[in-house]
XYZ file of C-alpha atoms in Angstrom:
388
model
C -11.011 210.605 -54.835
C -12.407 207.148 -54.869
C -15.317 206.475 -57.301
C -18.755 206.204 -55.791
C -21.090 204.012 -57.912
C -24.508 203.030 -56.575
C -25.797 199.674 -58.078
C -28.200 198.847 -55.268
C -31.278 200.606 -56.477
C -33.595 197.726 -55.543
C -32.740 198.552 -51.941
C -33.398 202.241 -52.242
C -32.884 205.001 -54.706
C -31.640 208.508 -54.690
C -34.300 211.192 -54.341
C -34.583 212.836 -57.813
C -33.592 216.439 -57.511
C -36.842 217.538 -59.126
C -38.720 215.693 -56.430
C -36.690 217.328 -53.718
C -37.210 220.781 -55.287
C -40.975 220.300 -55.367
C -41.004 219.074 -51.660
C -38.907 221.863 -50.250
C -41.497 224.586 -49.680
C -43.713 222.362 -47.660
C -41.253 222.002 -44.792
C -41.058 225.663 -43.680
C -43.207 227.816 -45.840
C -46.429 225.872 -46.321
C -46.406 223.760 -43.213
C -49.966 223.695 -42.168
C -52.065 220.657 -41.171
C -54.243 219.887 -44.173
C -57.040 218.885 -41.668
C -57.085 222.352 -40.221
C -59.837 224.724 -41.336
C -57.762 227.876 -41.400
C -55.719 229.125 -44.434
C -52.461 227.472 -43.254
C -54.218 224.121 -43.720
C -56.543 224.837 -46.649
C -53.757 226.466 -48.803
C -52.155 223.048 -49.004
C -55.058 221.263 -50.554
C -54.289 221.978 -54.268
C -50.763 220.530 -53.932
C -52.031 217.399 -52.180
C -54.773 216.942 -54.766
C -52.190 217.274 -57.529
C -50.024 214.597 -55.903
C -52.869 212.121 -55.508
C -53.746 212.692 -59.139
C -50.236 211.677 -60.200
C -50.494 208.561 -57.945
C -53.869 207.585 -59.464
C -52.695 208.188 -63.119
C -49.439 206.250 -62.365
C -51.180 202.961 -61.713
C -54.485 203.746 -63.706
C -56.600 203.737 -60.541
C -60.069 205.042 -61.035
C -61.620 207.947 -59.063
C -63.787 205.594 -57.027
C -60.859 203.521 -55.867
C -58.817 204.517 -52.850
C -54.997 205.246 -52.573
C -54.202 205.353 -48.904
C -50.854 206.891 -47.743
C -48.896 204.652 -45.525
C -45.394 204.815 -44.092
C -43.989 202.216 -46.460
C -44.922 199.094 -48.413
C -44.045 196.978 -45.400
C -46.995 198.727 -43.665
C -49.152 198.307 -46.754
C -48.393 194.614 -46.931
C -49.000 194.028 -43.291
C -52.349 195.908 -43.464
C -53.700 193.866 -46.367
C -52.818 190.471 -44.755
C -53.952 191.380 -41.273
C -57.010 193.324 -42.523
C -58.149 190.369 -44.683
C -57.582 188.160 -41.594
C -60.048 190.182 -39.485
C -62.499 190.607 -42.401
C -62.579 187.158 -43.789
C -60.909 184.640 -41.603
C -61.509 185.726 -38.004
C -65.137 185.807 -38.861
C -65.054 182.229 -40.011
C -65.940 182.818 -43.641
C -62.557 181.655 -44.872
C -59.268 180.179 -43.535
C -56.743 180.220 -46.337
C -54.109 182.546 -47.940
C -51.923 181.832 -51.094
C -48.562 183.420 -51.561
C -45.131 182.417 -52.802
C -41.844 181.074 -51.316
C -39.904 184.123 -52.590
C -42.056 187.081 -51.439
C -40.580 189.918 -49.548
C -40.102 189.244 -45.787
C -42.920 191.810 -45.124
C -45.279 189.276 -46.725
C -43.642 186.067 -45.732
C -43.097 187.030 -41.970
C -46.693 188.305 -41.835
C -48.040 185.030 -43.247
C -45.938 183.166 -40.676
C -47.459 185.209 -37.903
C -50.917 184.596 -39.229
C -50.284 180.806 -39.284
C -49.911 181.034 -35.447
C -53.471 182.252 -35.390
C -54.775 179.290 -37.297
C -54.539 180.615 -40.914
C -53.691 178.020 -43.563
C -51.027 179.372 -45.952
C -49.979 177.964 -49.145
C -46.423 179.009 -50.211
C -46.199 178.387 -53.922
C -42.697 177.175 -55.019
C -41.022 178.935 -57.998
C -39.924 176.937 -61.034
C -36.452 176.712 -62.545
C -37.144 179.890 -64.440
C -37.437 181.636 -61.106
C -41.164 182.531 -61.326
C -44.501 180.811 -60.912
C -47.278 179.944 -63.355
C -50.885 181.182 -63.071
C -51.905 177.548 -63.208
C -50.282 176.978 -59.832
C -52.528 179.624 -58.348
C -55.592 178.230 -60.060
C -54.869 174.768 -58.579
C -54.208 176.191 -55.101
C -57.358 178.082 -54.724
C -60.060 176.409 -52.565
C -63.563 177.517 -51.545
C -61.984 178.634 -48.244
C -59.315 180.986 -49.933
C -59.547 184.568 -48.598
C -56.596 186.160 -50.418
C -53.764 185.516 -53.007
C -50.784 187.783 -52.357
C -48.100 187.614 -55.046
C -45.337 190.144 -55.907
C -45.289 191.843 -59.337
C -41.590 191.642 -59.696
C -39.077 189.820 -57.602
C -36.788 192.092 -55.573
C -33.750 189.855 -56.022
C -33.958 188.497 -59.581
C -36.119 191.259 -61.184
C -38.253 188.460 -62.665
C -41.839 189.449 -63.545
C -44.698 187.333 -62.289
C -47.882 186.688 -64.518
C -49.974 189.227 -62.587
C -52.549 189.856 -65.130
C -53.271 186.078 -65.562
C -53.386 185.589 -61.828
C -55.704 188.578 -61.465
C -58.053 187.102 -63.975
C -58.084 183.732 -62.096
C -58.728 185.486 -58.748
C -61.625 187.433 -60.150
C -63.151 184.350 -61.658
C -62.854 182.495 -58.338
C -64.232 185.407 -56.293
C -60.857 185.649 -54.351
C -59.255 188.953 -53.223
C -55.942 189.560 -55.032
C -53.038 191.643 -53.612
C -49.695 192.387 -55.278
C -46.539 193.969 -53.806
C -45.585 196.154 -56.698
C -42.576 197.811 -55.007
C -40.043 196.523 -57.571
C -42.312 197.067 -60.619
C -43.341 200.694 -60.436
C -41.124 202.821 -62.626
C -39.764 199.791 -64.399
C -42.683 198.332 -66.231
C -46.162 199.658 -66.923
C -48.673 199.117 -64.079
C -52.425 198.945 -64.683
C -54.525 197.864 -61.678
C -57.722 197.945 -63.688
C -56.332 195.683 -66.507
C -54.782 193.286 -63.972
C -57.926 192.965 -61.739
C -56.093 193.905 -58.578
C -57.884 194.565 -55.265
C -54.827 195.764 -53.293
C -51.444 197.045 -54.535
C -48.565 198.150 -52.283
C -45.848 200.554 -53.214
C -42.991 202.551 -51.592
C -41.727 205.984 -52.721
C -38.119 205.352 -52.171
C -37.910 202.619 -54.764
C -38.675 205.025 -57.495
C -36.681 208.068 -56.576
C -39.050 209.453 -53.924
C -38.349 210.040 -50.238
C -37.955 207.217 -47.707
C -40.620 206.706 -45.070
C -43.697 206.937 -47.231
C -45.698 204.495 -49.355
C -49.176 203.707 -50.412
C -51.848 201.067 -50.584
C -54.211 200.962 -53.546
C -57.634 199.574 -52.541
C -60.262 198.822 -55.215
C -63.620 200.444 -54.826
C -66.037 198.772 -52.438
C -63.434 196.381 -51.153
C -63.554 196.042 -47.326
C -60.280 196.263 -45.327
C -60.225 196.695 -41.544
C -57.682 199.522 -40.704
C -54.532 198.733 -38.788
C -54.413 202.168 -37.209
C -57.365 203.750 -35.315
C -57.674 207.153 -33.684
C -58.821 209.729 -36.301
C -60.763 210.255 -39.535
C -57.665 210.824 -41.722
C -57.837 209.238 -45.155
C -61.626 208.822 -44.719
C -61.104 206.798 -41.581
C -58.931 204.150 -43.276
C -55.537 205.164 -41.921
C -55.241 207.432 -38.953
C -52.401 209.846 -38.625
C -51.609 213.492 -39.839
C -50.721 213.551 -43.428
C -47.053 213.863 -44.219
C -47.496 216.717 -46.680
C -44.042 217.220 -48.170
C -43.378 213.427 -48.554
C -46.819 212.940 -50.284
C -46.016 215.744 -52.730
C -42.625 214.169 -53.223
C -44.105 210.742 -53.810
C -46.621 212.070 -56.277
C -43.868 213.833 -58.337
C -41.684 210.715 -58.196
C -44.525 208.565 -59.513
C -45.080 210.893 -62.381
C -41.363 211.044 -63.273
C -41.139 207.154 -63.031
C -44.016 206.552 -65.327
C -42.776 209.178 -67.815
C -39.352 207.566 -67.809
C -40.515 204.046 -68.624
C -39.284 204.404 -72.250
C -35.787 205.380 -70.994
C -35.625 202.387 -68.692
C -36.060 200.047 -71.699
C -33.892 202.069 -74.059
C -30.962 203.121 -71.848
C -31.064 201.336 -68.486
C -31.731 197.879 -69.905
C -28.958 198.420 -72.395
C -26.494 199.326 -69.653
C -27.643 196.203 -67.614
C -27.258 193.985 -70.756
C -23.774 195.344 -71.424
C -22.786 194.462 -67.799
C -24.279 190.900 -68.054
C -22.797 190.215 -71.439
C -19.309 191.065 -70.206
C -19.489 189.084 -66.996
C -21.251 186.027 -68.460
C -18.175 185.427 -70.635
C -16.132 184.456 -67.463
C -16.167 180.759 -66.591
C -18.650 179.597 -63.991
C -20.520 182.879 -63.829
C -24.308 182.630 -64.130
C -27.131 185.176 -64.576
C -30.435 184.208 -62.945
C -33.461 184.506 -65.138
C -34.193 185.236 -68.699
C -33.603 189.001 -69.168
C -36.735 189.242 -71.478
C -38.842 188.331 -68.374
C -37.078 190.666 -65.947
C -37.456 194.351 -65.163
C -34.930 196.310 -67.080
C -32.651 197.291 -64.282
C -31.849 194.097 -62.317
C -29.192 191.424 -62.538
C -28.826 188.569 -59.971
C -25.340 187.097 -60.694
C -23.774 183.884 -59.303
C -19.913 183.401 -59.301
C -18.946 179.833 -58.555
C -16.250 179.608 -55.773
C -16.851 183.040 -54.345
C -19.097 183.864 -51.333
C -21.355 186.758 -52.029
C -20.118 188.634 -48.932
C -16.484 188.357 -50.085
C -17.462 189.780 -53.517
C -19.324 192.602 -51.879
C -16.166 193.444 -49.854
C -14.103 193.899 -52.999
C -16.799 195.918 -54.839
C -17.228 198.203 -51.772
C -13.430 198.739 -51.413
C -13.649 199.960 -55.110
C -16.446 202.276 -54.398
C -19.328 200.148 -55.833
C -22.542 199.538 -53.876
C -24.279 196.187 -54.526
C -26.014 193.674 -52.340
C -26.435 189.892 -51.908
C -30.232 190.169 -52.101
C -33.068 191.939 -50.140
C -31.675 194.828 -48.002
C -34.337 193.969 -45.436
C -32.610 190.685 -44.848
C -29.010 191.752 -45.437
C -27.884 190.662 -42.011
C -29.064 187.042 -42.582
C -26.097 185.008 -43.895
C -28.235 182.060 -44.915
C -28.221 180.848 -48.456
C -30.007 183.176 -50.823
C -33.693 181.930 -50.730
C -34.320 182.575 -54.412
C -31.192 180.581 -55.277
C -32.393 177.718 -53.232
C -35.851 177.962 -54.622
C -34.671 177.575 -58.301
C -32.658 174.523 -57.315
C -29.094 175.881 -57.100
C -26.635 173.564 -55.299
C -25.711 174.505 -51.756
C -22.377 176.165 -52.634
C -23.763 178.247 -55.476
C -26.766 179.383 -53.379
C -24.241 181.377 -51.260
C -22.704 183.199 -54.124
C -25.474 185.537 -55.408
C -24.783 189.229 -55.967
C -27.489 191.622 -57.020
C -26.723 194.548 -59.174
C -29.612 197.001 -59.677
C -29.371 200.129 -61.893
C -31.231 203.337 -62.184
C -31.615 206.153 -64.606
C -28.783 208.006 -62.930
C -26.276 205.400 -63.804
C -23.829 206.029 -66.615
C -22.016 203.844 -69.196
C -18.770 204.972 -67.701
C -19.837 203.553 -64.338
C -20.796 200.240 -65.920
C -17.396 199.976 -67.741
C -15.623 200.564 -64.306
C -17.857 197.979 -62.643
C -17.057 195.339 -65.161
C -13.248 195.836 -64.671
C -13.549 195.769 -60.932
C -15.720 192.657 -60.978
C -13.295 190.800 -63.275
C -10.342 191.652 -60.961
C -12.324 190.652 -57.859
C -13.218 187.281 -59.358
C -9.606 186.591 -60.255
C -8.352 187.607 -56.757
C -10.931 185.775 -54.793
C -10.775 182.508 -56.789
C -6.990 182.335 -56.247
C -7.681 182.121 -52.379
C -10.905 180.130 -52.676
C -10.776 176.745 -50.998
C -13.784 175.561 -52.962
C -12.895 176.618 -56.409
C -10.500 174.584 -58.561
């Protein structure tokens, strides 16, 4: 049998068996609508309350804050940007949003849409290290800035952005601050209180929870016009019947992710470093970003002379799953935007491969990946027209 090695965990993750086990009874045994007044509905309340407690504890949210269940982080990101538009910009109070050139498409595309409505958007460029400085944010803020929206960790490089510093600047300036924390939860500690965050987006399937459910943290007393109307669910902030089994699964996944942070740094980071150390010895192979400033599971590697799609083909034939970047843009064959942003030449910008590990990967899998990668480089460079 061919090996099956999954190294695309920034795209999605396997549901932890413990999460699946906890979810199972809520499909057929305890299936009531939690808004119903009869026992079928009310008997579910303790499990939902427990799940929410796990979510709040996972990001250090306070009881007065809101965590609203959404379908995914894409919805959460859209909600923040469009909600702030209606609350602050449509009303004429403000007209400006700040983000970066390397945000997830859920943020970038929404900002592009808002520009068609007259919103002024500043897209901060990243530096040669692949991140931005808090000073860039400070200099970009004006009296008309309504929102700063900056990811906590980049989905392609794994590089961590200076969120706490940016949060302090936004608080001082009286500007709302949103962070897309999809690639940070379960990899580094998250503390919304310490970082002065007003809005935080997350998605369960990025930390071994089920697909199709996410959340939005909203700081207490912060206004945000709903995207969805039609009911009083989630205290009127997000209409729609609660997805009970998935909420319970997401809560348990959050708990396990936070409990496993030490393992991420002790074991997952060690496996990633072993992978990088082996591949960087090959001529014209580059790792993007200082590993001390990255989440512990992510490697963006560039191999001169080899198109990213060609390398993916060889890896896939050997049973190894990887990607050329964001799964949400995987059909786009343009040069990797992060590679372009850090100043890579045109050829190198098409060669990026992302390898993202999880707590379910083993050292044996990494050893096998190293051997496959080396053989693929040797084969593809022999037939490359651009590598000499």
